[in-house]
């Protein structure tokens, strides 16, 4: 079965520093990977996705993610963190190619300190 | 577009009562999902509709839960009778499943926070 793992419950980073939120995946077939963000008391918002093509995917709010097939990873990154980036981040994988059903990771809370 | 609209935003009820959560997907979207979020279990998919037809309800916890999608613009999730362990935030999401393009982007509502006393 398709799955993703987010090994860190929380990531702390100082404003202005680069940030990385980790995600590893386990899939059979081609991976369709996603990152979503959830701000307090809000629904999830789409950040970016990897379907095929370039391993570096650029998304909303200056975020990007690097797909690494050999390490089965899809880490979320941003060169310079903002306090407003503090939120809950979810990695997700599509269950099958012909469906929009997503399997979400457990989430990583990002805290950016001023 | 107004986005995915859920109601009520907050519901407090007593154990044994019936709860109905409502969702209006984005116009033109043909897939609809109900998710439940709790601290203990994270984000769980309960049920998934495509073109108003339930495709996968394997995540529905038990017979007390039921979901319907009578038309493309409306869905309900019903819990009867409700129990304290049903307390959670319930999210509805919709997408336009374009098989050839495989977009996969889900649009989430703001959620319905349910508290069962």
PDB file of C-alpha atoms in Angstrom:
ATOM      1  CA  UNK A   1       0.000   0.000   0.000  1.00  0.00           C
ATOM      2  CA  UNK A   2       1.085   3.547  -0.669  1.00  0.00           C
ATOM      3  CA  UNK A   3       2.290   5.468   2.355  1.00  0.00           C
ATOM      4  CA  UNK A   4       4.289   8.471   3.460  1.00  0.00           C
ATOM      5  CA  UNK A   5       6.196   9.049   6.666  1.00  0.00           C
ATOM      6  CA  UNK A   6       7.036  12.326   8.332  1.00  0.00           C
ATOM      7  CA  UNK A   7       9.693  11.484  10.894  1.00  0.00           C
ATOM      8  CA  UNK A   8       9.588  14.788  12.785  1.00  0.00           C
ATOM      9  CA  UNK A   9       6.620  15.897  14.843  1.00  0.00           C
ATOM     10  CA  UNK A  10       8.026  19.413  15.085  1.00  0.00           C
ATOM     11  CA  UNK A  11      10.700  21.474  13.386  1.00  0.00           C
ATOM     12  CA  UNK A  12      11.999  24.670  14.916  1.00  0.00           C
ATOM     13  CA  UNK A  13      13.889  27.243  12.887  1.00  0.00           C
ATOM     14  CA  UNK A  14      14.897  30.860  13.293  1.00  0.00           C
ATOM     15  CA  UNK A  15      13.436  33.436  10.946  1.00  0.00           C
ATOM     16  CA  UNK A  16      15.678  33.982   7.947  1.00  0.00           C
ATOM     17  CA  UNK A  17      17.246  30.542   8.162  1.00  0.00           C
ATOM     18  CA  UNK A  18      16.594  27.795   5.631  1.00  0.00           C
ATOM     19  CA  UNK A  19      14.042  25.185   6.594  1.00  0.00           C
ATOM     20  CA  UNK A  20      13.507  21.551   5.686  1.00  0.00           C
ATOM     21  CA  UNK A  21      10.499  19.402   6.517  1.00  0.00           C
ATOM     22  CA  UNK A  22      11.141  15.755   5.804  1.00  0.00           C
ATOM     23  CA  UNK A  23       8.976  13.184   4.054  1.00  0.00           C
ATOM     24  CA  UNK A  24       9.745   9.686   2.853  1.00  0.00           C
ATOM     25  CA  UNK A  25       7.452   7.585   0.750  1.00  0.00           C
ATOM     26  CA  UNK A  26       6.689   3.971  -0.048  1.00  0.00           C
ATOM     27  CA  UNK A  27       4.848   3.324  -3.293  1.00  0.00           C
ATOM     28  CA  UNK A  28       4.396   0.693  -5.919  1.00  0.00           C
ATOM     29  CA  UNK A  29       4.542   2.250  -9.343  1.00  0.00           C
ATOM     30  CA  UNK A  30       5.017   5.919 -10.077  1.00  0.00           C
ATOM     31  CA  UNK A  31       4.864   8.209  -7.046  1.00  0.00           C
ATOM     32  CA  UNK A  32       2.439  11.131  -7.061  1.00  0.00           C
ATOM     33  CA  UNK A  33       3.487  13.256  -4.087  1.00  0.00           C
ATOM     34  CA  UNK A  34       2.041  16.384  -2.529  1.00  0.00           C
ATOM     35  CA  UNK A  35       2.607  18.906   0.231  1.00  0.00           C
ATOM     36  CA  UNK A  36      -0.224  20.678   2.017  1.00  0.00           C
ATOM     37  CA  UNK A  37      -0.160  23.311   4.758  1.00  0.00           C
ATOM     38  CA  UNK A  38      -2.684  23.859   7.536  1.00  0.00           C
ATOM     39  CA  UNK A  39      -2.847  27.128   9.446  1.00  0.00           C
ATOM     40  CA  UNK A  40      -4.607  27.185  12.834  1.00  0.00           C
ATOM     41  CA  UNK A  41      -8.353  26.582  12.628  1.00  0.00           C
ATOM     42  CA  UNK A  42      -8.229  26.358   8.843  1.00  0.00           C
ATOM     43  CA  UNK A  43      -8.505  23.652   6.226  1.00  0.00           C
ATOM     44  CA  UNK A  44      -5.522  22.252   4.364  1.00  0.00           C
ATOM     45  CA  UNK A  45      -4.110  24.232   1.464  1.00  0.00           C
ATOM     46  CA  UNK A  46      -2.215  22.801  -1.480  1.00  0.00           C
ATOM     47  CA  UNK A  47       1.447  23.844  -1.691  1.00  0.00           C
ATOM     48  CA  UNK A  48       2.991  21.787  -4.459  1.00  0.00           C
ATOM     49  CA  UNK A  49       3.065  18.412  -6.152  1.00  0.00           C
ATOM     50  CA  UNK A  50       5.411  16.044  -7.953  1.00  0.00           C
ATOM     51  CA  UNK A  51       3.962  13.989 -10.768  1.00  0.00           C
ATOM     52  CA  UNK A  52       6.821  13.644 -13.198  1.00  0.00           C
ATOM     53  CA  UNK A  53       9.633  15.731 -14.644  1.00  0.00           C
ATOM     54  CA  UNK A  54      12.091  17.899 -12.767  1.00  0.00           C
ATOM     55  CA  UNK A  55      13.088  16.637  -9.346  1.00  0.00           C
ATOM     56  CA  UNK A  56      12.912  20.145  -7.890  1.00  0.00           C
ATOM     57  CA  UNK A  57       9.326  21.321  -7.684  1.00  0.00           C
ATOM     58  CA  UNK A  58       8.422  24.903  -6.912  1.00  0.00           C
ATOM     59  CA  UNK A  59       5.212  25.791  -5.148  1.00  0.00           C
ATOM     60  CA  UNK A  60       3.317  28.494  -3.310  1.00  0.00           C
ATOM     61  CA  UNK A  61       4.755  30.980  -0.778  1.00  0.00           C
ATOM     62  CA  UNK A  62       8.359  30.359  -1.868  1.00  0.00           C
ATOM     63  CA  UNK A  63       8.347  26.680  -0.938  1.00  0.00           C
ATOM     64  CA  UNK A  64       9.968  23.986  -3.012  1.00  0.00           C
ATOM     65  CA  UNK A  65      10.410  20.265  -2.687  1.00  0.00           C
ATOM     66  CA  UNK A  66      13.070  17.902  -3.906  1.00  0.00           C
ATOM     67  CA  UNK A  67      12.094  14.485  -5.180  1.00  0.00           C
ATOM     68  CA  UNK A  68      14.821  11.904  -4.611  1.00  0.00           C
ATOM     69  CA  UNK A  69      14.032   8.504  -6.049  1.00  0.00           C
ATOM     70  CA  UNK A  70      17.074   6.695  -4.652  1.00  0.00           C
ATOM     71  CA  UNK A  71      16.302   7.882  -1.119  1.00  0.00           C
ATOM     72  CA  UNK A  72      12.514   7.691  -1.589  1.00  0.00           C
ATOM     73  CA  UNK A  73      12.236  11.172  -0.160  1.00  0.00           C
ATOM     74  CA  UNK A  74      10.261  14.301  -0.952  1.00  0.00           C
ATOM     75  CA  UNK A  75      11.512  16.942   1.471  1.00  0.00           C
ATOM     76  CA  UNK A  76       9.929  20.372   1.641  1.00  0.00           C
ATOM     77  CA  UNK A  77      12.319  23.310   1.687  1.00  0.00           C
ATOM     78  CA  UNK A  78      12.453  27.076   1.820  1.00  0.00           C
ATOM     79  CA  UNK A  79      15.619  29.151   1.610  1.00  0.00           C
ATOM     80  CA  UNK A  80      14.565  31.744   4.186  1.00  0.00           C
ATOM     81  CA  UNK A  81      11.868  31.040   6.758  1.00  0.00           C
ATOM     82  CA  UNK A  82       9.266  33.566   7.842  1.00  0.00           C
ATOM     83  CA  UNK A  83       7.385  33.658  11.141  1.00  0.00           C
ATOM     84  CA  UNK A  84       4.200  33.443   9.080  1.00  0.00           C
ATOM     85  CA  UNK A  85       5.329  30.028   7.773  1.00  0.00           C
ATOM     86  CA  UNK A  86       4.575  28.568  11.198  1.00  0.00           C
ATOM     87  CA  UNK A  87       1.900  25.951  10.560  1.00  0.00           C
ATOM     88  CA  UNK A  88       1.243  22.228  10.256  1.00  0.00           C
ATOM     89  CA  UNK A  89       2.645  20.627   7.101  1.00  0.00           C
ATOM     90  CA  UNK A  90       1.392  17.406   5.564  1.00  0.00           C
ATOM     91  CA  UNK A  91       3.033  15.215   2.988  1.00  0.00           C
ATOM     92  CA  UNK A  92       0.665  13.059   0.938  1.00  0.00           C
ATOM     93  CA  UNK A  93       0.726  10.399  -1.745  1.00  0.00           C
ATOM     94  CA  UNK A  94      -1.915   9.490  -4.266  1.00  0.00           C
ATOM     95  CA  UNK A  95      -3.232   6.003  -3.643  1.00  0.00           C
ATOM     96  CA  UNK A  96      -3.518   5.002  -7.260  1.00  0.00           C
ATOM     97  CA  UNK A  97      -2.858   6.674 -10.581  1.00  0.00           C
ATOM     98  CA  UNK A  98      -6.491   6.992 -11.586  1.00  0.00           C
ATOM     99  CA  UNK A  99      -7.819   8.530  -8.412  1.00  0.00           C
ATOM    100  CA  UNK A 100      -7.529  11.754  -6.454  1.00  0.00           C
ATOM    101  CA  UNK A 101      -7.624   9.847  -3.147  1.00  0.00           C
ATOM    102  CA  UNK A 102      -4.678  10.981  -1.058  1.00  0.00           C
ATOM    103  CA  UNK A 103      -3.010   9.255   1.861  1.00  0.00           C
ATOM    104  CA  UNK A 104      -1.637  11.847   4.275  1.00  0.00           C
ATOM    105  CA  UNK A 105       1.298  11.669   6.631  1.00  0.00           C
ATOM    106  CA  UNK A 106       0.997  12.464  10.312  1.00  0.00           C
ATOM    107  CA  UNK A 107       2.026  16.068   9.851  1.00  0.00           C
ATOM    108  CA  UNK A 108       4.983  18.148  11.016  1.00  0.00           C
ATOM    109  CA  UNK A 109       4.518  21.301  13.009  1.00  0.00           C
ATOM    110  CA  UNK A 110       6.852  24.030  11.832  1.00  0.00           C
ATOM    111  CA  UNK A 111       7.654  26.753  14.344  1.00  0.00           C
ATOM    112  CA  UNK A 112       9.597  29.753  13.070  1.00  0.00           C
ATOM    113  CA  UNK A 113      10.995  31.950  15.817  1.00  0.00           C
ATOM    114  CA  UNK A 114      11.675  35.688  15.345  1.00  0.00           C
TER     115      UNK A 114
ATOM    116  CA  UNK B   1     -15.325  30.941  -6.475  1.00  0.00           C
ATOM    117  CA  UNK B   2     -16.391  30.630  -2.848  1.00  0.00           C
ATOM    118  CA  UNK B   3     -14.426  27.463  -2.260  1.00  0.00           C
ATOM    119  CA  UNK B   4     -15.660  24.414  -0.408  1.00  0.00           C
ATOM    120  CA  UNK B   5     -18.318  25.425   2.088  1.00  0.00           C
ATOM    121  CA  UNK B   6     -18.971  23.430   5.228  1.00  0.00           C
ATOM    122  CA  UNK B   7     -21.586  23.846   7.900  1.00  0.00           C
ATOM    123  CA  UNK B   8     -21.836  24.073  10.786  1.00  0.00           C
ATOM    124  CA  UNK B   9     -18.358  25.346  11.710  1.00  0.00           C
ATOM    125  CA  UNK B  10     -18.855  24.280  15.284  1.00  0.00           C
ATOM    126  CA  UNK B  11     -21.236  21.764  16.788  1.00  0.00           C
ATOM    127  CA  UNK B  12     -21.590  20.779  20.423  1.00  0.00           C
ATOM    128  CA  UNK B  13     -23.985  17.983  21.153  1.00  0.00           C
ATOM    129  CA  UNK B  14     -24.718  15.354  23.722  1.00  0.00           C
ATOM    130  CA  UNK B  15     -23.944  11.694  23.415  1.00  0.00           C
ATOM    131  CA  UNK B  16     -26.699   9.834  21.604  1.00  0.00           C
ATOM    132  CA  UNK B  17     -27.835  12.755  19.488  1.00  0.00           C
ATOM    133  CA  UNK B  18     -27.813  12.752  15.719  1.00  0.00           C
ATOM    134  CA  UNK B  19     -25.270  14.983  14.016  1.00  0.00           C
ATOM    135  CA  UNK B  20     -25.406  16.082  10.388  1.00  0.00           C
ATOM    136  CA  UNK B  21     -22.501  17.832   8.744  1.00  0.00           C
ATOM    137  CA  UNK B  22     -22.937  19.488   5.374  1.00  0.00           C
ATOM    138  CA  UNK B  23     -20.666  20.245   2.477  1.00  0.00           C
ATOM    139  CA  UNK B  24     -20.981  22.185  -0.744  1.00  0.00           C
ATOM    140  CA  UNK B  25     -18.082  21.384  -3.096  1.00  0.00           C
ATOM    141  CA  UNK B  26     -16.593  23.760  -5.609  1.00  0.00           C
ATOM    142  CA  UNK B  27     -18.818  24.033  -8.646  1.00  0.00           C
ATOM    143  CA  UNK B  28     -17.657  21.745 -11.441  1.00  0.00           C
ATOM    144  CA  UNK B  29     -15.631  19.454  -9.211  1.00  0.00           C
ATOM    145  CA  UNK B  30     -16.517  15.804  -9.587  1.00  0.00           C
ATOM    146  CA  UNK B  31     -14.795  14.210  -6.586  1.00  0.00           C
ATOM    147  CA  UNK B  32     -15.667  14.783  -2.943  1.00  0.00           C
ATOM    148  CA  UNK B  33     -13.898  13.552   0.160  1.00  0.00           C
ATOM    149  CA  UNK B  34     -14.736  13.490   3.861  1.00  0.00           C
ATOM    150  CA  UNK B  35     -11.754  13.492   6.220  1.00  0.00           C
ATOM    151  CA  UNK B  36     -11.593  13.418   9.998  1.00  0.00           C
ATOM    152  CA  UNK B  37      -8.766  15.010  11.969  1.00  0.00           C
ATOM    153  CA  UNK B  38      -7.877  14.213  15.571  1.00  0.00           C
ATOM    154  CA  UNK B  39      -4.739  14.609  17.613  1.00  0.00           C
ATOM    155  CA  UNK B  40      -4.480  10.870  18.162  1.00  0.00           C
ATOM    156  CA  UNK B  41      -5.099   9.596  14.653  1.00  0.00           C
ATOM    157  CA  UNK B  42      -4.199  12.555  12.470  1.00  0.00           C
ATOM    158  CA  UNK B  43      -6.025  12.964   9.168  1.00  0.00           C
ATOM    159  CA  UNK B  44      -8.174   9.983   8.153  1.00  0.00           C
ATOM    160  CA  UNK B  45     -10.154   9.573   4.953  1.00  0.00           C
ATOM    161  CA  UNK B  46     -13.680   8.464   5.777  1.00  0.00           C
ATOM    162  CA  UNK B  47     -15.322   8.259   2.365  1.00  0.00           C
ATOM    163  CA  UNK B  48     -14.756   9.379  -1.203  1.00  0.00           C
ATOM    164  CA  UNK B  49     -17.322  10.089  -3.934  1.00  0.00           C
ATOM    165  CA  UNK B  50     -16.767  10.421  -7.642  1.00  0.00           C
ATOM    166  CA  UNK B  51     -19.581  11.779  -9.796  1.00  0.00           C
ATOM    167  CA  UNK B  52     -21.884  11.499  -6.746  1.00  0.00           C
ATOM    168  CA  UNK B  53     -21.205   7.771  -6.362  1.00  0.00           C
ATOM    169  CA  UNK B  54     -19.418   6.441  -3.253  1.00  0.00           C
ATOM    170  CA  UNK B  55     -16.187   4.879  -4.446  1.00  0.00           C
ATOM    171  CA  UNK B  56     -14.410   4.016  -1.226  1.00  0.00           C
ATOM    172  CA  UNK B  57     -16.034   4.001   2.213  1.00  0.00           C
ATOM    173  CA  UNK B  58     -13.478   1.760   3.862  1.00  0.00           C
ATOM    174  CA  UNK B  59     -12.566   4.531   6.287  1.00  0.00           C
ATOM    175  CA  UNK B  60     -16.048   4.928   7.716  1.00  0.00           C
ATOM    176  CA  UNK B  61     -15.546   3.810  11.315  1.00  0.00           C
ATOM    177  CA  UNK B  62     -18.810   1.971  11.875  1.00  0.00           C
ATOM    178  CA  UNK B  63     -22.476   1.797  11.047  1.00  0.00           C
ATOM    179  CA  UNK B  64     -23.198   4.906  13.065  1.00  0.00           C
ATOM    180  CA  UNK B  65     -21.596   6.903  10.268  1.00  0.00           C
ATOM    181  CA  UNK B  66     -23.256   7.441   6.913  1.00  0.00           C
ATOM    182  CA  UNK B  67     -22.621   9.790   4.018  1.00  0.00           C
ATOM    183  CA  UNK B  68     -24.683  10.814   1.045  1.00  0.00           C
ATOM    184  CA  UNK B  69     -24.207  12.873  -2.061  1.00  0.00           C
ATOM    185  CA  UNK B  70     -27.648  13.368  -3.621  1.00  0.00           C
ATOM    186  CA  UNK B  71     -26.317  15.741  -6.277  1.00  0.00           C
ATOM    187  CA  UNK B  72     -23.094  17.320  -7.488  1.00  0.00           C
ATOM    188  CA  UNK B  73     -23.405  20.334  -5.217  1.00  0.00           C
ATOM    189  CA  UNK B  74     -24.207  18.829  -1.840  1.00  0.00           C
ATOM    190  CA  UNK B  75     -23.054  16.108   0.534  1.00  0.00           C
ATOM    191  CA  UNK B  76     -23.842  15.171   4.105  1.00  0.00           C
ATOM    192  CA  UNK B  77     -22.052  13.173   6.751  1.00  0.00           C
ATOM    193  CA  UNK B  78     -24.338  11.860   9.463  1.00  0.00           C
ATOM    194  CA  UNK B  79     -23.477  10.329  12.814  1.00  0.00           C
ATOM    195  CA  UNK B  80     -26.292   8.570  14.637  1.00  0.00           C
ATOM    196  CA  UNK B  81     -26.020   8.089  17.540  1.00  0.00           C
ATOM    197  CA  UNK B  82     -23.014  10.254  18.326  1.00  0.00           C
ATOM    198  CA  UNK B  83     -20.420   9.293  20.936  1.00  0.00           C
ATOM    199  CA  UNK B  84     -17.712  11.316  22.715  1.00  0.00           C
ATOM    200  CA  UNK B  85     -15.011   9.538  20.703  1.00  0.00           C
ATOM    201  CA  UNK B  86     -16.482  11.070  17.550  1.00  0.00           C
ATOM    202  CA  UNK B  87     -15.239  14.468  18.690  1.00  0.00           C
ATOM    203  CA  UNK B  88     -12.961  15.730  15.927  1.00  0.00           C
ATOM    204  CA  UNK B  89     -12.676  18.210  13.107  1.00  0.00           C
ATOM    205  CA  UNK B  90     -14.387  16.922   9.993  1.00  0.00           C
ATOM    206  CA  UNK B  91     -13.151  18.229   6.666  1.00  0.00           C
ATOM    207  CA  UNK B  92     -14.766  18.082   3.287  1.00  0.00           C
ATOM    208  CA  UNK B  93     -12.602  18.423   0.193  1.00  0.00           C
ATOM    209  CA  UNK B  94     -13.332  18.437  -3.508  1.00  0.00           C
ATOM    210  CA  UNK B  95     -11.316  18.038  -6.672  1.00  0.00           C
ATOM    211  CA  UNK B  96     -11.640  17.923 -10.395  1.00  0.00           C
ATOM    212  CA  UNK B  97     -10.402  14.468 -11.259  1.00  0.00           C
ATOM    213  CA  UNK B  98      -9.030  14.893 -14.733  1.00  0.00           C
ATOM    214  CA  UNK B  99      -7.577  11.519 -15.427  1.00  0.00           C
ATOM    215  CA  UNK B 100      -5.464  12.578 -18.370  1.00  0.00           C
ATOM    216  CA  UNK B 101      -3.803  15.370 -16.395  1.00  0.00           C
ATOM    217  CA  UNK B 102      -3.670  13.730 -12.968  1.00  0.00           C
ATOM    218  CA  UNK B 103      -3.779  16.976 -11.059  1.00  0.00           C
ATOM    219  CA  UNK B 104      -4.520  15.524  -7.641  1.00  0.00           C
ATOM    220  CA  UNK B 105      -5.093  18.860  -5.987  1.00  0.00           C
ATOM    221  CA  UNK B 106      -7.711  18.759  -3.252  1.00  0.00           C
ATOM    222  CA  UNK B 107      -9.506  21.897  -2.099  1.00  0.00           C
ATOM    223  CA  UNK B 108     -10.475  21.733   1.541  1.00  0.00           C
ATOM    224  CA  UNK B 109     -13.241  23.450   3.419  1.00  0.00           C
ATOM    225  CA  UNK B 110     -12.631  25.161   6.735  1.00  0.00           C
ATOM    226  CA  UNK B 111     -13.875  22.143   8.665  1.00  0.00           C
ATOM    227  CA  UNK B 112     -16.633  21.372  11.144  1.00  0.00           C
ATOM    228  CA  UNK B 113     -15.444  21.054  14.727  1.00  0.00           C
ATOM    229  CA  UNK B 114     -17.628  18.499  16.516  1.00  0.00           C
ATOM    230  CA  UNK B 115     -17.701  18.092  20.274  1.00  0.00           C
ATOM    231  CA  UNK B 116     -19.784  15.284  21.712  1.00  0.00           C
ATOM    232  CA  UNK B 117     -20.305  15.556  25.465  1.00  0.00           C
TER     233      UNK B 117
END
